[in-house]
CSV table of C-alpha atoms in Angstrom, one decimal:
chain,number,residue,atom,x,y,z
A,1,MET,CA,101.7,164.1,171.0
A,2,THR,CA,103.8,165.5,167.9
A,3,SER,CA,106.3,167.9,167.8
A,4,ILE,CA,107.3,169.8,164.9
A,5,GLY,CA,111.0,168.5,163.9
A,6,THR,CA,111.5,171.5,161.8
A,7,GLY,CA,114.8,171.9,160.2
A,8,TYR,CA,116.1,168.5,161.7
A,9,ASP,CA,113.7,166.3,159.8
A,10,LEU,CA,114.8,166.8,156.3
A,11,SER,CA,117.4,163.8,156.2
A,12,VAL,CA,117.5,160.6,158.0
A,13,SER,CA,121.0,161.0,159.0
A,14,THR,CA,120.2,164.1,161.3
A,15,TYR,CA,119.2,163.8,165.0
A,16,SER,CA,116.8,166.3,166.8
A,17,PRO,CA,117.9,168.2,169.6
A,18,ASP,CA,115.9,165.6,172.0
A,19,GLY,CA,117.4,162.5,170.2
A,20,ARG,CA,114.9,161.6,167.9
A,21,VAL,CA,115.4,160.8,164.3
A,22,PHE,CA,112.2,162.2,162.7
A,23,GLN,CA,112.5,160.4,159.2
A,24,VAL,CA,112.0,157.4,161.0
A,25,GLU,CA,109.2,158.6,162.9
A,26,TYR,CA,107.5,159.7,159.4
A,27,ALA,CA,108.1,156.3,158.1
A,28,GLN,CA,105.8,154.9,161.0
A,29,LYS,CA,103.3,157.1,160.1
A,30,ALA,CA,103.1,155.7,156.6
A,31,VAL,CA,102.4,152.3,158.5
A,32,ASP,CA,99.9,153.8,160.6
A,33,ASN,CA,97.9,155.1,157.8
A,34,SER,CA,97.6,151.5,156.4
A,35,GLY,CA,95.0,148.6,156.8
A,36,THR,CA,95.5,146.8,159.9
A,37,ALA,CA,97.9,143.5,160.0
A,38,ILE,CA,97.5,141.2,163.1
A,39,GLY,CA,99.8,138.0,164.2
A,40,LEU,CA,98.8,135.3,166.7
A,41,ARG,CA,101.0,132.7,168.1
A,42,VAL,CA,99.3,130.1,169.7
A,43,LYS,CA,99.8,126.3,171.2
A,44,ASP,CA,100.2,124.6,168.0
A,45,GLY,CA,100.9,127.0,165.2
A,46,VAL,CA,100.6,130.9,164.1
A,47,VAL,CA,98.1,132.9,162.3
A,48,LEU,CA,98.6,136.0,159.8
A,49,ALA,CA,95.4,138.2,159.2
A,50,VAL,CA,95.2,141.6,157.3
A,51,GLU,CA,92.7,144.0,156.7
A,52,LYS,CA,93.1,144.6,153.0
A,53,ILE,CA,91.3,147.7,152.4
A,54,LYS,CA,90.1,147.9,148.5
A,55,HIS,CA,90.2,151.1,147.1
A,56,SER,CA,87.7,150.2,144.0
A,57,ARG,CA,85.1,147.4,143.4
A,58,LEU,CA,87.1,146.8,140.1
A,59,LEU,CA,89.8,144.8,142.0
A,60,VAL,CA,89.8,141.1,141.5
A,61,PRO,CA,88.8,139.7,144.7
A,62,GLY,CA,91.9,137.2,145.8
A,63,SER,CA,94.3,139.2,144.3
A,64,ASN,CA,97.0,142.1,145.3
A,65,LYS,CA,98.1,139.8,148.3
A,66,ARG,CA,99.8,141.5,151.6
A,67,ILE,CA,100.5,138.3,153.3
A,68,MET,CA,103.7,136.5,151.5
A,69,THR,CA,106.0,133.5,151.8
A,70,ALA,CA,109.5,134.0,152.2
A,71,GLY,CA,110.9,130.6,152.7
A,72,ARG,CA,108.3,127.7,153.1
A,73,HIS,CA,108.3,127.9,157.0
A,74,ILE,CA,108.2,131.9,156.8
A,75,GLY,CA,105.2,134.1,156.4
A,76,VAL,CA,105.2,137.6,156.2
A,77,ALA,CA,102.1,140.2,157.0
A,78,ALA,CA,102.7,143.9,156.4
A,79,ALA,CA,101.2,146.8,157.2
A,80,GLY,CA,102.4,150.0,155.1
A,81,TRP,CA,103.7,150.4,151.5
A,82,MET,CA,103.3,147.4,149.6
A,83,SER,CA,106.2,148.3,147.2
A,84,ASP,CA,108.4,148.5,150.1
A,85,THR,CA,107.1,145.2,151.4
A,86,ARG,CA,108.3,143.2,148.0
A,87,HIS,CA,111.4,144.7,148.7
A,88,LEU,CA,111.6,143.3,152.0
A,89,VAL,CA,110.4,139.7,151.3
A,90,LYS,CA,112.8,139.4,148.5
A,91,ARG,CA,115.6,140.2,151.0
A,92,ALA,CA,113.9,137.8,153.4
A,93,ARG,CA,114.0,135.1,150.4
A,94,ASP,CA,117.7,135.8,149.5
A,95,GLU,CA,118.6,135.3,153.7
A,96,ALA,CA,116.7,132.1,153.9
A,97,HIS,CA,117.9,130.8,150.7
A,98,HIS,CA,121.7,131.6,151.5
A,99,TYR,CA,121.4,130.3,155.2
A,100,HIS,CA,120.2,127.1,153.6
A,101,SER,CA,122.7,127.0,151.2
A,102,VAL,CA,125.4,127.4,154.0
A,103,TYR,CA,123.7,125.5,156.6
A,104,LYS,CA,121.7,122.7,154.9
A,105,ALA,CA,118.8,123.5,157.4
A,106,ASP,CA,115.7,126.0,157.4
A,107,ILE,CA,116.9,129.6,159.2
A,108,PRO,CA,115.6,129.7,162.7
A,109,ALA,CA,112.9,132.6,163.5
A,110,LYS,CA,115.2,134.6,165.6
A,111,ILE,CA,117.9,134.8,162.9
A,112,ILE,CA,115.5,135.7,160.1
A,113,ALA,CA,113.8,138.3,162.2
A,114,GLU,CA,117.5,139.4,163.1
A,115,ARG,CA,118.6,139.8,159.3
A,116,MET,CA,115.3,141.5,158.7
A,117,GLY,CA,115.9,144.2,161.3
A,118,MET,CA,119.7,144.8,160.6
A,119,TYR,CA,118.5,145.6,156.7
A,120,VAL,CA,115.7,147.7,157.7
A,121,GLN,CA,118.1,149.6,160.3
A,122,ALA,CA,120.6,150.0,157.3
A,123,TYR,CA,118.3,152.4,155.5
A,124,THR,CA,117.9,154.5,158.7
A,125,LEU,CA,121.7,155.1,158.8
A,126,TYR,CA,122.4,157.1,155.2
A,127,SER,CA,120.7,160.0,153.8
A,128,SER,CA,121.1,159.0,150.4
A,129,VAL,CA,118.3,156.4,151.1
A,130,ARG,CA,115.1,156.6,153.1
A,131,PRO,CA,113.5,154.2,155.9
A,132,PHE,CA,111.1,151.5,154.5
A,133,GLY,CA,107.7,152.5,155.3
A,134,VAL,CA,106.4,149.4,156.7
A,135,SER,CA,106.1,147.1,159.6
A,136,THR,CA,106.4,143.6,158.9
A,137,ILE,CA,105.0,140.6,160.9
A,138,LEU,CA,107.0,137.4,160.7
A,139,ALA,CA,105.5,134.0,161.4
A,140,CYS,CA,107.6,131.1,161.7
A,141,VAL,CA,108.1,127.8,162.7
A,142,ASP,CA,111.1,125.9,163.7
A,143,THR,CA,112.9,123.4,166.1
A,144,ASP,CA,111.9,125.9,169.1
A,145,GLY,CA,108.1,125.6,167.9
A,146,PRO,CA,105.6,128.6,166.4
A,147,GLN,CA,107.1,131.8,166.6
A,148,LEU,CA,106.1,135.4,165.7
A,149,TYR,CA,108.1,138.7,165.4
A,150,MET,CA,107.3,142.1,164.4
A,151,VAL,CA,109.8,144.3,162.6
A,152,GLU,CA,109.4,148.1,162.4
A,153,PRO,CA,110.4,151.0,160.2
A,154,SER,CA,113.2,151.8,162.6
A,155,GLY,CA,114.7,148.2,162.5
A,156,GLN,CA,113.5,147.3,165.8
A,157,PHE,CA,112.3,143.9,166.0
A,158,THR,CA,110.5,142.0,168.8
A,159,GLY,CA,109.1,138.4,169.7
A,160,TYR,CA,105.5,138.8,170.2
A,161,ARG,CA,102.7,136.3,171.4
A,162,GLY,CA,100.1,138.5,169.8
A,163,CYS,CA,100.7,141.8,167.9
A,164,ALA,CA,99.3,144.2,165.5
A,165,ALA,CA,100.3,147.1,163.1
A,166,GLY,CA,98.4,149.9,161.0
A,167,LYS,CA,95.3,151.9,161.2
A,168,GLY,CA,93.7,149.7,163.9
A,169,LYS,CA,96.3,148.4,166.0
A,170,GLN,CA,95.0,150.0,169.3
A,171,ALA,CA,91.7,148.4,168.7
A,172,ALA,CA,93.1,145.3,167.9
A,173,LYS,CA,95.9,145.4,170.7
A,174,THR,CA,93.0,145.6,172.9
A,175,GLU,CA,91.2,142.7,171.8
A,176,ILE,CA,94.4,140.4,171.2
A,177,GLU,CA,95.2,141.2,175.4
A,178,LYS,CA,91.8,139.8,176.0
A,179,LEU,CA,92.8,136.4,174.4
A,180,LYS,CA,94.5,133.3,176.4
A,181,LEU,CA,96.8,132.9,173.5
A,182,GLU,CA,98.8,129.8,175.2
A,183,GLU,CA,95.5,127.9,175.4
A,184,LEU,CA,94.1,128.6,171.9
A,185,THR,CA,94.3,126.2,169.0
A,186,VAL,CA,94.9,127.6,165.4
A,187,ARG,CA,91.5,126.7,164.4
A,188,ASP,CA,90.3,129.1,167.3
A,189,ALA,CA,92.9,131.2,166.4
A,190,VAL,CA,91.8,131.7,162.7
A,191,LYS,CA,88.5,132.8,164.1
A,192,GLU,CA,89.8,135.1,166.6
A,193,ALA,CA,91.6,137.0,164.2
A,194,ALA,CA,88.8,137.3,161.8
A,195,ARG,CA,86.8,138.9,164.7
A,196,ILE,CA,89.6,141.0,165.6
A,197,ILE,CA,90.3,142.6,162.0
A,198,TYR,CA,86.5,142.9,161.6
A,199,ALA,CA,86.1,144.6,164.7
A,200,ALA,CA,89.1,146.8,164.2
A,201,HIS,CA,87.9,147.9,160.8
A,202,ASP,CA,86.5,151.5,160.9
A,203,GLU,CA,83.2,150.9,158.4
A,204,ALA,CA,82.9,154.9,158.1
A,205,LYS,CA,86.3,155.6,156.4
A,206,ASP,CA,86.9,152.7,154.5
A,207,LYS,CA,83.8,150.7,153.1
A,208,LEU,CA,85.4,148.0,151.0
A,209,PHE,CA,87.7,145.7,152.6
A,210,GLU,CA,88.8,141.9,152.0
A,211,LEU,CA,90.0,139.5,154.8
A,212,GLU,CA,93.3,138.0,154.0
A,213,LEU,CA,94.0,134.9,156.4
A,214,SER,CA,97.0,132.2,156.6
A,215,TRP,CA,98.6,130.2,158.8
A,216,ILE,CA,101.6,127.8,159.6
A,217,CYS,CA,100.5,124.6,161.5
A,218,ALA,CA,99.9,120.7,161.1
A,219,GLU,CA,97.1,121.3,158.9
A,220,SER,CA,99.2,123.2,156.3
A,221,GLY,CA,102.2,120.7,156.8
A,222,MET,CA,104.2,123.2,159.1
A,223,LEU,CA,104.6,125.3,155.8
A,224,HIS,CA,103.1,128.5,155.5
A,225,ALA,CA,100.0,129.0,153.5
A,226,HIS,CA,96.7,130.8,152.9
A,227,VAL,CA,93.8,129.1,154.8
A,228,PRO,CA,91.5,126.9,152.8
A,229,ALA,CA,88.7,128.5,151.2
A,230,ASP,CA,86.2,126.7,154.0
A,231,VAL,CA,88.3,127.8,156.9
A,232,LEU,CA,88.2,131.3,155.5
A,233,ALA,CA,84.3,131.1,154.9
A,234,GLU,CA,83.9,129.7,158.8
A,235,ALA,CA,86.4,132.7,160.1
A,236,ILE,CA,84.4,135.6,158.0
A,237,GLN,CA,80.9,134.1,159.3
A,238,HIS,CA,82.1,134.3,162.9
A,239,ALA,CA,83.5,137.5,162.6
A,240,GLU,CA,79.9,139.0,160.9
A,241,ARG,CA,78.3,136.9,163.6
A,242,SER,CA,80.3,138.8,166.6
A,243,LEU,CA,79.7,142.3,164.9
A,244,ASP,CA,75.9,141.4,164.9
A,245,GLU,CA,76.0,140.2,168.4
A,246,ASP,CA,77.7,143.6,169.5
A,247,ASP,CA,74.9,145.6,167.7
A,248,ASP,CA,72.0,143.5,169.3
A,249,ASP,CA,73.8,144.2,172.6
A,250,ASP,CA,73.6,147.7,172.3
A,251,ASP,CA,70.2,147.7,171.4
A,252,GLU,CA,69.0,145.7,174.5
A,253,MET,CA,70.8,148.0,176.9
A,254,GLU,CA,68.9,150.9,175.2
A,255,ASP,CA,65.6,149.1,176.0
A,256,GLU,CA,66.8,148.4,179.4
A,257,ASP,CA,67.3,152.3,179.9
A,258,LEU,CA,63.7,152.8,178.8
B,1,MET,CA,102.0,173.2,155.6
B,2,PHE,CA,106.3,173.1,154.8
B,3,ARG,CA,105.5,171.1,151.6
B,4,ASN,CA,108.5,172.3,149.5
B,5,GLN,CA,110.9,171.1,152.2
B,6,TYR,CA,109.8,167.6,152.2
B,7,ASP,CA,109.2,167.3,148.4
B,8,ASN,CA,112.8,167.7,146.7
B,9,ASP,CA,113.8,164.1,146.6
B,10,ALA,CA,112.4,160.5,146.9
B,11,SER,CA,114.5,159.6,149.8
B,12,THR,CA,112.6,162.0,152.2
B,13,TRP,CA,109.4,161.2,154.0
B,14,SER,CA,106.8,164.0,155.0
B,15,PRO,CA,105.4,164.6,158.6
B,16,GLN,CA,102.3,162.9,157.2
B,17,GLY,CA,103.9,159.8,156.0
B,18,CYS,CA,103.9,160.4,152.1
B,19,ILE,CA,106.8,160.8,149.9
B,20,PHE,CA,106.0,163.5,147.7
B,21,GLN,CA,108.3,163.0,144.8
B,22,VAL,CA,106.2,159.9,144.3
B,23,ASP,CA,102.9,161.9,144.5
B,24,TYR,CA,104.3,163.9,141.9
B,25,ALA,CA,105.1,161.4,139.5
B,26,SER,CA,101.7,160.2,139.7
B,27,GLU,CA,100.4,163.5,138.7
B,28,ALA,CA,102.6,163.1,135.3
B,29,VAL,CA,100.6,159.8,134.7
B,30,LYS,CA,97.3,162.1,135.2
B,31,GLN,CA,98.5,164.6,132.2
B,32,GLY,CA,98.6,161.6,129.9
B,33,THR,CA,95.8,160.7,127.5
B,34,ALA,CA,93.4,158.1,128.9
B,35,VAL,CA,93.6,154.4,128.4
B,36,VAL,CA,91.3,152.0,129.4
B,37,GLY,CA,91.6,148.2,130.1
B,38,LEU,CA,89.0,145.5,131.0
B,39,LYS,CA,88.8,141.6,131.0
B,40,SER,CA,86.4,139.0,130.3
B,41,LYS,CA,87.0,135.2,130.9
B,42,SER,CA,88.8,134.8,127.7
B,43,HIS,CA,90.4,138.1,126.7
B,44,VAL,CA,91.7,141.1,128.0
B,45,VAL,CA,91.4,144.6,125.9
B,46,LEU,CA,92.9,148.0,126.0
B,47,ALA,CA,91.5,151.2,124.4
B,48,ALA,CA,93.5,154.3,124.3
B,49,VAL,CA,93.1,158.0,122.9
B,50,LYS,CA,96.1,159.4,121.0
B,51,ARG,CA,97.4,162.9,121.2
B,52,SER,CA,99.1,164.5,118.3
B,53,PRO,CA,101.5,167.4,119.2
B,54,ASN,CA,100.1,169.2,115.9
B,55,GLU,CA,98.4,168.6,112.6
B,56,LEU,CA,101.3,167.5,110.7
B,57,ALA,CA,102.7,165.0,113.2
B,58,SER,CA,101.9,161.6,113.7
B,59,TYR,CA,99.9,160.6,117.0
B,60,MET,CA,102.0,159.1,119.4
B,61,LYS,CA,101.8,155.3,120.1
B,62,LYS,CA,99.8,154.6,123.3
B,63,ILE,CA,99.8,150.7,123.1
B,64,ILE,CA,102.9,148.7,122.9
B,65,ARG,CA,103.5,144.8,122.1
B,66,ILE,CA,105.5,143.0,124.8
B,67,ASP,CA,105.3,139.6,123.5
B,68,ASP,CA,102.8,137.4,121.8
B,69,HIS,CA,100.9,137.0,125.4
B,70,MET,CA,101.4,140.8,126.7
B,71,GLY,CA,100.8,144.1,125.8
B,72,ILE,CA,101.1,147.4,127.5
B,73,ALA,CA,99.0,150.7,127.2
B,74,VAL,CA,100.9,154.0,128.8
B,75,ALA,CA,100.1,157.4,130.5
B,76,GLY,CA,102.5,159.6,131.1
B,77,LEU,CA,105.9,160.4,130.1
B,78,THR,CA,106.7,158.1,126.9
B,79,SER,CA,110.6,157.9,127.4
B,80,ASP,CA,110.0,156.6,130.9
B,81,ALA,CA,107.3,153.9,129.0
B,82,ARG,CA,110.1,152.8,126.6
B,83,VAL,CA,113.0,152.2,129.3
B,84,LEU,CA,110.0,150.1,131.1
B,85,SER,CA,108.7,148.2,128.0
B,86,ASN,CA,112.1,147.6,126.8
B,87,TYR,CA,113.1,146.0,130.0
B,88,LEU,CA,109.9,144.0,129.8
B,89,ARG,CA,110.7,142.6,126.2
B,90,THR,CA,114.0,141.5,127.6
B,91,GLU,CA,112.6,139.6,130.5
B,92,ALA,CA,109.8,138.2,128.3
B,93,MET,CA,112.7,136.8,125.8
B,94,ARG,CA,114.6,135.8,128.7
B,95,SER,CA,111.8,133.5,129.9
B,96,LYS,CA,111.7,131.9,126.7
B,97,MET,CA,115.5,131.4,126.2
B,98,VAL,CA,116.1,129.9,129.6
B,99,TYR,CA,112.8,128.2,130.6
B,100,GLY,CA,111.2,127.6,127.3
B,101,ARG,CA,107.7,129.2,128.3
B,102,ALA,CA,105.9,132.6,127.9
B,103,LEU,CA,106.8,134.7,130.8
B,104,PRO,CA,103.9,134.6,133.5
B,105,VAL,CA,102.2,138.1,133.2
B,106,GLY,CA,102.2,138.5,137.1
B,107,ARG,CA,105.8,138.0,137.3
B,108,ALA,CA,106.2,140.3,134.9
B,109,VAL,CA,104.5,143.1,136.3
B,110,ASN,CA,106.0,142.2,139.7
B,111,ALA,CA,109.4,142.6,138.3
B,112,ILE,CA,108.6,146.5,137.1
B,113,GLY,CA,107.1,147.0,140.2
B,114,ASP,CA,110.1,146.3,142.2
B,115,LYS,CA,112.1,148.2,139.7
B,116,ALA,CA,110.1,151.2,140.3
B,117,GLN,CA,110.7,150.7,144.1
B,118,ILE,CA,114.1,151.0,143.9
B,119,ASN,CA,113.7,154.5,142.4
B,120,THR,CA,111.4,155.7,145.1
B,121,GLN,CA,114.0,154.9,147.9
B,122,GLU,CA,117.5,156.3,146.7
B,123,TYR,CA,118.9,159.9,146.8
B,124,GLY,CA,119.4,161.1,143.3
B,125,ARG,CA,117.3,159.0,141.2
B,126,ARG,CA,113.5,160.0,140.5
B,127,PRO,CA,110.4,157.7,140.3
B,128,TYR,CA,109.0,156.6,137.0
B,129,GLY,CA,106.7,159.3,135.5
B,130,VAL,CA,104.5,156.8,133.7
B,131,GLY,CA,101.5,154.4,134.6
B,132,LEU,CA,100.9,151.2,132.7
B,133,LEU,CA,97.8,149.1,132.2
B,134,VAL,CA,99.3,145.7,131.4
B,135,ILE,CA,97.6,142.8,129.7
B,136,GLY,CA,98.3,139.3,129.1
B,137,HIS,CA,97.4,136.0,128.8
B,138,ASP,CA,98.9,132.9,130.4
B,139,ASP,CA,98.2,129.6,131.9
B,140,THR,CA,96.3,131.4,134.8
B,141,GLY,CA,94.0,132.8,132.2
B,142,PRO,CA,93.6,136.5,131.1
B,143,HIS,CA,94.8,139.3,133.4
B,144,LEU,CA,94.8,143.2,133.5
B,145,TYR,CA,97.0,145.1,135.7
B,146,GLU,CA,98.0,149.0,136.7
B,147,PHE,CA,101.4,149.8,137.5
B,148,SER,CA,101.8,153.0,139.1
B,149,PRO,CA,105.1,155.2,140.0
B,150,SER,CA,104.9,154.0,143.5
B,151,GLY,CA,105.8,150.6,142.2
B,152,VAL,CA,102.6,149.2,143.7
B,153,VAL,CA,100.8,146.9,141.2
B,154,SER,CA,97.3,145.8,141.3
B,155,GLU,CA,95.0,143.4,139.5
B,156,TYR,CA,91.5,144.7,138.3
B,157,TYR,CA,88.5,143.5,136.0
B,158,GLY,CA,88.6,146.6,134.3
B,159,TYR,CA,90.6,150.0,135.1
B,160,SER,CA,91.6,153.6,133.4
B,161,ILE,CA,94.5,155.8,133.9
B,162,GLY,CA,95.0,159.3,132.5
B,163,ALA,CA,93.2,162.3,132.0
B,164,ARG,CA,90.0,162.3,133.3
B,165,SER,CA,90.0,158.9,133.8
B,166,GLN,CA,87.6,158.9,136.7
B,167,SER,CA,84.8,158.9,134.3
B,168,ALA,CA,85.8,155.7,132.7
B,169,ARG,CA,86.1,154.3,136.0
B,170,THR,CA,82.6,155.1,137.0
B,171,ASN,CA,81.7,153.7,133.9
B,172,LEU,CA,83.6,150.2,134.3
B,173,GLU,CA,82.1,150.0,137.8
B,174,ARG,CA,78.7,150.2,136.6
B,175,HIS,CA,79.4,147.3,134.2
B,176,PHE,CA,82.1,145.2,135.2
B,177,GLU,CA,79.7,142.4,136.5
B,178,GLN,CA,78.9,141.8,133.0
B,179,PHE,CA,82.8,141.4,131.4
B,180,ALA,CA,83.1,137.8,132.1
B,181,ASP,CA,80.8,136.6,129.4
B,182,MET,CA,81.3,139.2,126.8
B,183,SER,CA,82.6,138.3,123.5
B,184,LEU,CA,85.9,139.9,122.3
B,185,LYS,CA,83.8,142.2,119.9
B,186,GLU,CA,81.4,143.4,122.8
B,187,LEU,CA,84.6,143.6,124.8
B,188,ILE,CA,86.3,146.2,122.6
B,189,VAL,CA,82.8,148.2,122.4
B,190,GLN,CA,82.6,148.3,126.1
B,191,GLY,CA,86.1,149.6,126.3
B,192,LEU,CA,85.3,152.4,123.7
B,193,ARG,CA,82.4,153.5,125.6
B,194,ALA,CA,84.0,153.7,128.7
B,195,LEU,CA,87.0,155.2,126.8
B,196,ARG,CA,84.4,157.9,125.4
B,197,ASP,CA,83.6,159.2,129.0
B,198,THR,CA,87.3,160.8,129.1
B,199,MET,CA,86.8,162.9,125.9
B,200,PRO,CA,86.4,166.6,127.0
B,201,GLN,CA,83.5,168.5,125.3
B,202,GLY,CA,83.2,168.6,121.3
B,203,LYS,CA,85.9,166.0,120.8
B,204,GLN,CA,85.0,162.4,119.4
B,205,LEU,CA,87.0,159.3,119.1
B,206,ASP,CA,87.8,158.4,115.7
B,207,SER,CA,90.1,156.6,113.6
B,208,MET,CA,92.8,158.9,113.8
B,209,ASN,CA,93.1,159.3,117.6
B,210,THR,CA,91.9,155.7,119.0
B,211,SER,CA,94.4,152.8,119.4
B,212,ILE,CA,92.8,149.2,120.4
B,213,GLY,CA,94.5,146.5,121.9
B,214,PHE,CA,93.7,142.8,122.6
B,215,VAL,CA,95.2,139.4,123.6
B,216,GLY,CA,93.3,136.2,124.7
B,217,ALA,CA,93.4,132.5,124.6
B,218,ASP,CA,92.8,132.2,121.0
B,219,ALA,CA,94.5,135.8,119.8
B,220,LYS,CA,98.0,136.7,119.9
B,221,MET,CA,98.7,140.2,121.5
B,222,THR,CA,97.3,142.5,118.4
B,223,ILE,CA,97.2,146.5,118.2
B,224,LEU,CA,94.6,148.1,116.1
B,225,ASP,CA,95.0,151.7,114.6
B,226,GLY,CA,93.7,153.8,111.8
B,227,ASP,CA,91.2,152.4,109.6
B,228,ASP,CA,91.4,148.5,111.6
B,229,THR,CA,89.5,150.7,114.5
B,230,GLN,CA,86.7,151.9,112.5
B,231,PRO,CA,84.5,148.9,112.4
B,232,TYR,CA,84.5,148.9,116.4
B,233,LEU,CA,83.5,153.0,116.7
B,234,ASP,CA,80.8,152.0,114.2
B,235,LEU,CA,79.7,149.7,116.5
B,236,LEU,CA,80.0,152.0,119.3
B,237,ASP,CA,77.9,154.8,117.0
B,238,GLU,CA,75.4,151.9,116.2
B,239,GLY,CA,74.8,151.3,119.9
B,240,ASP,CA,73.9,154.2,120.6
B,241,ALA,CA,71.4,154.8,118.1
B,242,ALA,CA,69.9,151.4,119.1
B,243,MET,CA,69.5,153.1,122.8
B,244,ASP,CA,68.3,156.5,121.5
B,245,THR,CA,65.3,154.7,119.5
B,246,GLU,CA,64.4,152.5,122.3
């Protein structure tokens, strides 16, 4: 349900009579218009996956990445405006670097999430700036193990076992809720993440897309990295096969009806 | 519906989740004459249509050299292009002075992308009204990037921006799989062919209004204007004649 915020929605420093800041809600719309991004926190690591919608066949495959690294043990996947994402990742890198120079240790997940949340929230306080049109999913492994946080345009940040943002977030969330995340390994999670992205992708609306997949696990030396080419290929195969199986199931059911 | 309420500055989101000022800045890019960029395994090429305000004036500069290994083609507000090209030149020089190596192209474009993003977020500033096609050659090979006023930077095999550029993009999409193995000469002619599709009825590409730029593994950033473009325009005509006789 959307109510028009006429008159109260021109500036982020204005509340509406029912206590909403419409400019922040509009920034959220920018996130909802973008390709889906998901994060899965499992037994032995974290996986990030993004549905990179391509507007042209001329784009170089493997370029224009939407998953970035901010500190060797922190991965950031984003749904929303890429230029805003780069701004936030730059800030995250500065925060991680500064923490390290003061404490001589890697910045813990909940602290980087809080710093990012506070930074994003600061842009929702003044009329001279606009809120970020990005939801960032932070994957981090620290001394407490693998962790996952999502920071929204309002500055709210929450820890998750599994989260999704972007166009297909409803479909993705439904699929994620069916998984037993505490029992999966990273290898399983990579395949599931690919399957969920493919399932959430709307073939009719956006024909061209590329899957981007990254992880933090023992295999990557507990550092954030895009998955190796063979793992990516295997995940895509698994995803495509599941899509075909769903189609076959539909066909079978039609036959039974006859 | 209430478009005019949300389009006054870059620090206002519209109810649909767009920033109209950024969209309007992209319109300025579409007002500029077309530029085309495309790359092979070893080279990247730019081709541009130049406009002249009147017969007595010279044609404006569309392709600008940033460094020996990098160049840009501009479409939109030329003065904004100057600001960005000066910034790129300074960064390129600084890279050589501080690190003793040529500025990697990807970093250069991300730097201007970040610069442009700030202009889309603060009150009192306006987005840059220019789109760029950035070409360069570094340790990771030849690259072609598009920079747009929103600060988004994308890498392509071939692309076109500016007035009527969709026709050029369609042409490029049809042929891009052959670009990789083309020689420099073939790549330039292919670029001119795509560029020609953006010309309005009755207008031709000639040595006065065409500009060509290229860089590669064995070629420093070079810009061809005037008579230097004639050999390639001739090859373009020859190619057409050959196709007609078949």
